[in-house]
Short mmCIF file of C-alpha atoms and ligand atoms in Angstrom, two decimals:
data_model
loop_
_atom_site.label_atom_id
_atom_site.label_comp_id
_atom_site.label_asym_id
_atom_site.label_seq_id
_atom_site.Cartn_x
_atom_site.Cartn_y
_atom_site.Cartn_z
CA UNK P 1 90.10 99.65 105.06
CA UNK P 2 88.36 102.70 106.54
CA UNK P 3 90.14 102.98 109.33
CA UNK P 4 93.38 102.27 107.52
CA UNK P 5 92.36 105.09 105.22
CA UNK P 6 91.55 107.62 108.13
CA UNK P 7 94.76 106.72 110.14
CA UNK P 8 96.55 107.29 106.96
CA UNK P 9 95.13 110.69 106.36
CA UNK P 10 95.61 111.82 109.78
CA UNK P 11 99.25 110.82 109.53
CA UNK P 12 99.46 113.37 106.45
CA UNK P 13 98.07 116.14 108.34
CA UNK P 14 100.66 115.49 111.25
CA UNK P 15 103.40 115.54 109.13
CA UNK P 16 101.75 118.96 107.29
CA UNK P 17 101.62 120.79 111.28
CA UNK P 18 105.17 119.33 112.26
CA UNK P 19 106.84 121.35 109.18
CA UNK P 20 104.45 123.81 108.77
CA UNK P 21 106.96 126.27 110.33
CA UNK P 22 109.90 125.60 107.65
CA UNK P 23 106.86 124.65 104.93
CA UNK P 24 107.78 127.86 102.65
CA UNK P 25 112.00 128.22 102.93
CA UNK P 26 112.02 124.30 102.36
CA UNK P 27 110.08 125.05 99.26
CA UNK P 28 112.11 127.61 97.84
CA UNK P 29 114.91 126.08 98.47
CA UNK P 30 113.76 122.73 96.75
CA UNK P 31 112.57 124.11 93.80
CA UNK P 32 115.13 127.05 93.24
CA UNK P 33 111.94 129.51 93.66
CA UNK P 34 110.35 128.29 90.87
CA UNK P 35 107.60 126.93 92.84
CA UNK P 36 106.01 130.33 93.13
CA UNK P 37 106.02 130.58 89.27
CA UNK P 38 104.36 127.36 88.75
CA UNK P 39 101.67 129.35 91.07
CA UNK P 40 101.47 132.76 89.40
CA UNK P 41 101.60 131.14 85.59
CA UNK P 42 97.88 128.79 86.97
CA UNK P 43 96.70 131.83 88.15
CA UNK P 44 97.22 134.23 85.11
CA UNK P 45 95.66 131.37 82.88
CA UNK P 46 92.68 130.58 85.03
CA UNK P 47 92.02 134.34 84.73
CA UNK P 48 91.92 134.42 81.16
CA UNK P 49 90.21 131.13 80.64
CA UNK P 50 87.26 133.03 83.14
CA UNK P 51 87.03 136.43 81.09
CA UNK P 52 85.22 138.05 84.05
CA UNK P 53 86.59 141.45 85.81
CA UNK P 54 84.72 140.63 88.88
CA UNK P 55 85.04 137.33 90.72
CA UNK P 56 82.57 136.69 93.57
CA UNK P 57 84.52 133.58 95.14
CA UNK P 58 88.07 132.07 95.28
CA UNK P 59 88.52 128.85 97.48
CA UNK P 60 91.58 127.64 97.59
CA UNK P 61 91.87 123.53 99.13
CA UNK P 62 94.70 122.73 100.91
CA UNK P 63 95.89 126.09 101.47
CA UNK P 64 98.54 125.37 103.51
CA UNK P 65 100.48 128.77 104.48
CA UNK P 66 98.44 130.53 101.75
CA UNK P 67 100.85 130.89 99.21
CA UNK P 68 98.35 130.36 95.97
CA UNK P 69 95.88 132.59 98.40
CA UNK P 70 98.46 135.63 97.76
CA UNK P 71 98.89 134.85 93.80
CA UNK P 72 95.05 134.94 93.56
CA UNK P 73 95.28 138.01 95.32
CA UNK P 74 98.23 140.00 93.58
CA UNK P 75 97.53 138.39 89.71
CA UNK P 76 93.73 139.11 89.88
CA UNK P 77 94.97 142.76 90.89
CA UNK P 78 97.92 142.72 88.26
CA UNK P 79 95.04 142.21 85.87
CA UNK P 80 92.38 144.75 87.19
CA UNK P 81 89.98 141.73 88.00
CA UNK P 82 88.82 142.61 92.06
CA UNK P 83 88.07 139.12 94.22
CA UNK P 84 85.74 139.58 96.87
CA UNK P 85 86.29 136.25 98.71
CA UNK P 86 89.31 134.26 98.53
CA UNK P 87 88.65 131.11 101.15
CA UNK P 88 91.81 128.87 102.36
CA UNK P 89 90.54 125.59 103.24
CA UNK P 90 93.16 122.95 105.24
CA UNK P 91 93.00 120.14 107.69
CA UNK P 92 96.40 121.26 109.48
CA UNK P 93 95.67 124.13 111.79
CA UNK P 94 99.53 124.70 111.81
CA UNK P 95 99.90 125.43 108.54
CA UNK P 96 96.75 127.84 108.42
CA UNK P 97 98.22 129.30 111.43
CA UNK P 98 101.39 130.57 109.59
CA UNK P 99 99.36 131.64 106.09
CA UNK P 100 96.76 133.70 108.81
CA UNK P 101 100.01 135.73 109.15
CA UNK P 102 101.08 136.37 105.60
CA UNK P 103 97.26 136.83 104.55
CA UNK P 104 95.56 138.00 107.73
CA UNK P 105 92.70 139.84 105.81
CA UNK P 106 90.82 136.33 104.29
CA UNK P 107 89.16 133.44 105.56
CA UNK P 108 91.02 130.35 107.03
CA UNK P 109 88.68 127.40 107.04
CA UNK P 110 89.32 124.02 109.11
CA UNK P 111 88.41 121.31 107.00
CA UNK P 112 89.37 118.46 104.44
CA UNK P 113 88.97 118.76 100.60
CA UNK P 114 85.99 115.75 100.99
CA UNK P 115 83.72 117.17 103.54
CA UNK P 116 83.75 121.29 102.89
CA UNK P 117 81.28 122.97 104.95
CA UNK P 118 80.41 124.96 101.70
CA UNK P 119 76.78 125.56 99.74
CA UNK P 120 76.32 124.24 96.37
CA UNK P 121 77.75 125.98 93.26
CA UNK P 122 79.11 129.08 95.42
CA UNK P 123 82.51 129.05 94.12
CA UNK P 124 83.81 130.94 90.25
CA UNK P 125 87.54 128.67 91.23
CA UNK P 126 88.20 125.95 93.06
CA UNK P 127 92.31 125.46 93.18
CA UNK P 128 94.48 123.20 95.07
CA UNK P 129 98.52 123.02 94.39
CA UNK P 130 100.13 120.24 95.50
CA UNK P 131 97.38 119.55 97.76
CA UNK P 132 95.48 116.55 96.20
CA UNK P 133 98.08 113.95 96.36
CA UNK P 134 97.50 114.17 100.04
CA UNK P 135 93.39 113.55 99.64
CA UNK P 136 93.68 110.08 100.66
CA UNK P 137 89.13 110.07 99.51
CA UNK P 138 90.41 111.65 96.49
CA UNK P 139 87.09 110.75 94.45
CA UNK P 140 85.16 112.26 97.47
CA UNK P 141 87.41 115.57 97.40
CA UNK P 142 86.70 115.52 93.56
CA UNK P 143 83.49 115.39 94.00
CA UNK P 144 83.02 117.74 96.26
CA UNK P 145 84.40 120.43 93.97
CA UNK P 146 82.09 119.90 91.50
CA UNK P 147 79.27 120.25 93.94
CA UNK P 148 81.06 123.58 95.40
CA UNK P 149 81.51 125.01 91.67
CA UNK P 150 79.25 127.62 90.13
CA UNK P 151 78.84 126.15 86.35
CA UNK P 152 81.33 127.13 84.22
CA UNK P 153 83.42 127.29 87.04
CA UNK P 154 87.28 126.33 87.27
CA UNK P 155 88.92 123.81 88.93
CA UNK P 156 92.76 124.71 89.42
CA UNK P 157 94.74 121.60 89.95
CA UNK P 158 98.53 122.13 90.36
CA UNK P 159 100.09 118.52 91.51
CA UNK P 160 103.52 116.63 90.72
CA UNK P 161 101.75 113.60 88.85
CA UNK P 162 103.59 110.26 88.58
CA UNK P 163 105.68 110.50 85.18
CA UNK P 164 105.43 107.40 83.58
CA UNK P 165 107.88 107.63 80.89
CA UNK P 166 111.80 106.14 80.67
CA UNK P 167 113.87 109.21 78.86
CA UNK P 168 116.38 111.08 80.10
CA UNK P 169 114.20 114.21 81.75
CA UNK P 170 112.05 112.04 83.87
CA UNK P 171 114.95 109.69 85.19
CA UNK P 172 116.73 113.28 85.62
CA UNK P 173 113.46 114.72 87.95
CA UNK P 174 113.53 110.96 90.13
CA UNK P 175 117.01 110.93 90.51
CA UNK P 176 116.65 114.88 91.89
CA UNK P 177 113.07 113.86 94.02
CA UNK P 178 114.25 110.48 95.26
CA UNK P 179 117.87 111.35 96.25
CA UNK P 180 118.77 114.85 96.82
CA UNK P 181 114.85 115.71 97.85
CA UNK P 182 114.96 114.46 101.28
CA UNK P 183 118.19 115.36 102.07
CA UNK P 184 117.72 118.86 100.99
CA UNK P 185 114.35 118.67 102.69
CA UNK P 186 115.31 116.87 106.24
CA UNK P 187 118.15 119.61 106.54
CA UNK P 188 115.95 122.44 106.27
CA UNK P 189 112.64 121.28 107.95
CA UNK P 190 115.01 118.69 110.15
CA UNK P 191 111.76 116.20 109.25
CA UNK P 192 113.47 113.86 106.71
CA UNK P 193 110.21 111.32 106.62
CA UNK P 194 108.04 114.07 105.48
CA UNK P 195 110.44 114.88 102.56
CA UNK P 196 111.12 111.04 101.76
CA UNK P 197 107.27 110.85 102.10
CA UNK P 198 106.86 113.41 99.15
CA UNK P 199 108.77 111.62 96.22
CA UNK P 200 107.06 108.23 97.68
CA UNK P 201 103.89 109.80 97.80
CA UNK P 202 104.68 111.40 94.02
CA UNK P 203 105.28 107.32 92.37
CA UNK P 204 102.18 106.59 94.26
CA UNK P 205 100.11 108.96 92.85
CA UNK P 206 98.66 109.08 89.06
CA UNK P 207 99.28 109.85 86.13
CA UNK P 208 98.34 113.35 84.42
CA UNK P 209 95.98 111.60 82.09
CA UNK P 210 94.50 109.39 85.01
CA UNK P 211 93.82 112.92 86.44
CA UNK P 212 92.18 114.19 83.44
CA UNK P 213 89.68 110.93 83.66
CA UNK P 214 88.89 111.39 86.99
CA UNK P 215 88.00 115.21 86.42
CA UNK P 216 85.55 114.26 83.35
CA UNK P 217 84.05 111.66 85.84
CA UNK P 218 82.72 114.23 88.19
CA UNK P 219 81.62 116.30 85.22
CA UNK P 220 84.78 118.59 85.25
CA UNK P 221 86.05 119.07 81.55
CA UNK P 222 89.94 119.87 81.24
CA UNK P 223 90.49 122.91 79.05
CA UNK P 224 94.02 123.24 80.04
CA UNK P 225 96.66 120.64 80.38
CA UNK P 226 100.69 121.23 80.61
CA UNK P 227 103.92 120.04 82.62
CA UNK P 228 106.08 122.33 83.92
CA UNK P 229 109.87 122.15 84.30
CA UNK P 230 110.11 118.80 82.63
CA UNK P 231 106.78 117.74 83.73
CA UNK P 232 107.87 118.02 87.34
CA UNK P 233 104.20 120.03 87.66
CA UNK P 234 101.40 119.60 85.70
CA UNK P 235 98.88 122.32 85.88
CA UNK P 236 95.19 121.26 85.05
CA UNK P 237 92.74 123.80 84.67
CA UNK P 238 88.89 122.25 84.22
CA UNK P 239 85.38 124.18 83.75
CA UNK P 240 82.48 122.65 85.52
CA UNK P 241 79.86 121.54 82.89
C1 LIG Y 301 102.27 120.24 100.15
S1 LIG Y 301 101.10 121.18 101.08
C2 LIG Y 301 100.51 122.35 99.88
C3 LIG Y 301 100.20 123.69 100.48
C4 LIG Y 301 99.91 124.82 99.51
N1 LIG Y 301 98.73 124.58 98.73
C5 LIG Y 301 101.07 125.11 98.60
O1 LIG Y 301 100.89 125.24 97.40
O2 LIG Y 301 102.18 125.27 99.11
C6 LIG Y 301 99.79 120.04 101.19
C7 LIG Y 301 98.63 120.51 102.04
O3 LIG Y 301 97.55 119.56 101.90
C8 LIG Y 301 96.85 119.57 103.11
N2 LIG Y 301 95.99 118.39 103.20
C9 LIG Y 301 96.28 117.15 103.63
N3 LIG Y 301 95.22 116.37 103.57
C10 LIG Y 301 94.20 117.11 103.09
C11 LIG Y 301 92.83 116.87 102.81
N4 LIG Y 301 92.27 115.69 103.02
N5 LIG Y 301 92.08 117.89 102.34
C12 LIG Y 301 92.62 119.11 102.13
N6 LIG Y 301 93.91 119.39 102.37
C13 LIG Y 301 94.69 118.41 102.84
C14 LIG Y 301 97.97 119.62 104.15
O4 LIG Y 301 97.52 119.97 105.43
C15 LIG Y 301 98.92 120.63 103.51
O5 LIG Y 301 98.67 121.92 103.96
#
């Protein structure tokens, strides 16, 4: 089982480095640019869930190319709050290697969300967007950010949950994820497995209140909860207790 675990994971982070290069067009394209909204909109409410004008330490988990880096970046400085460290930590060195370019000036860290080479309660945020599906020791990752959290810390979780419900919007989103998706997807990257891999990898995931159990059971309280764009992303904000 471990090794089945660990092959799978290292299959993820293959995939991640074989698009990396076509990572951000195939995401604008895919979600009509509202992706980056979905960003900014976590962002502006961590901010004012944190009340601080001064923010010692961002890390940001499966980075990727750095886009949630950047909205850290420009909507702390939209809002007069200054961020000394903003930390991108990823597994795929490919897709670091393209966010190094659009965010040269802060730190790109080799690593997976369950073994951070970080000191205890260092961190005011811990985010991830759409990076914890891909955790395959998702507990362990969990975990880990509540050890790398400063108390009454925050613990950004942006993820397309599984959407357990029958009406008309959710059979509207899987129709849209499990047929035009990886089309869409395979043109632009030319890598249709990874982009039949993400709706697959979306049914296998939880749900958003299976998220919000696992939080509280690794002492991470969820003080913000809401579905985007007819639930297609949930945005879960949670202060370390
Ligand atoms: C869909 S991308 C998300 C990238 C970026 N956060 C964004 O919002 O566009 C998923 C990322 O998760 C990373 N990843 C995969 N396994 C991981 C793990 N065990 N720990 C941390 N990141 C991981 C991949 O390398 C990839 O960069």
């Amino acid at each position: 089982m471990a090794e089945e675990n660990r092959d799978k994971q290292e299959n993820i982070i293959k995939m991640c480095n074989e698009i990396a290069k076509t990572y951000d067009i195939a995401n604008r394209v895919l979600s009509m640019g509202i992706d980056k909204l979905w960003r900014r909109k976590a962002c502006t409410m961590a901010f004012d869930f944190y009340d601080k004008k001064q923010i010692d330490t961002i890390v940001d988990v499966a980075c990727g190319t750095g886009d949630l880096m950047i909205d850290w970046e420009h909507t702390g400085a939209s809002k007069g709050i200054s961020v000394t460290n903003i930390i991108g930590i990823d597994p795929s060195v490919g897709m670091m290697e393209v966010g190094k370019t659009k965010i040269p000036h802060r730190t790109f860290v080799e690593a997976g969300a369950e073994s951070m080479p970080l000191e205890d309660e260092t961190a005011d945020f811990i985010s991830i967007s759409y990076g914890i599906r891909n955790v395959v020791k998702r507990e362990e990752g969990l975990k880990e950010f509540a050890r790398v959290l400063k108390k009454g810390g925050l613990c950004v979780i942006l993820e397309f949950t599984k959407n357990d419900k029958d009406d008309f919007p959710a059979k509207l989103t899987k129709f849209y994820m499990n047929n035009l998706m990886p089309h869409i997807g395979g043109l632009v990257s030319k890598n249709k497995d990874a982009y039949t891999y993400l709706p697959e990898s979306i049914e296998a995931f939880i749900t958003t209140k299976q998220m919000c159990d696992e939080l509280k059971a690794v002492g991470l309280e969820p003080v913000f909860v809401k579905g985007y764009s007819l639930d297609m992303s949930t945005t879960f904000i949670a202060r370390k207790i």
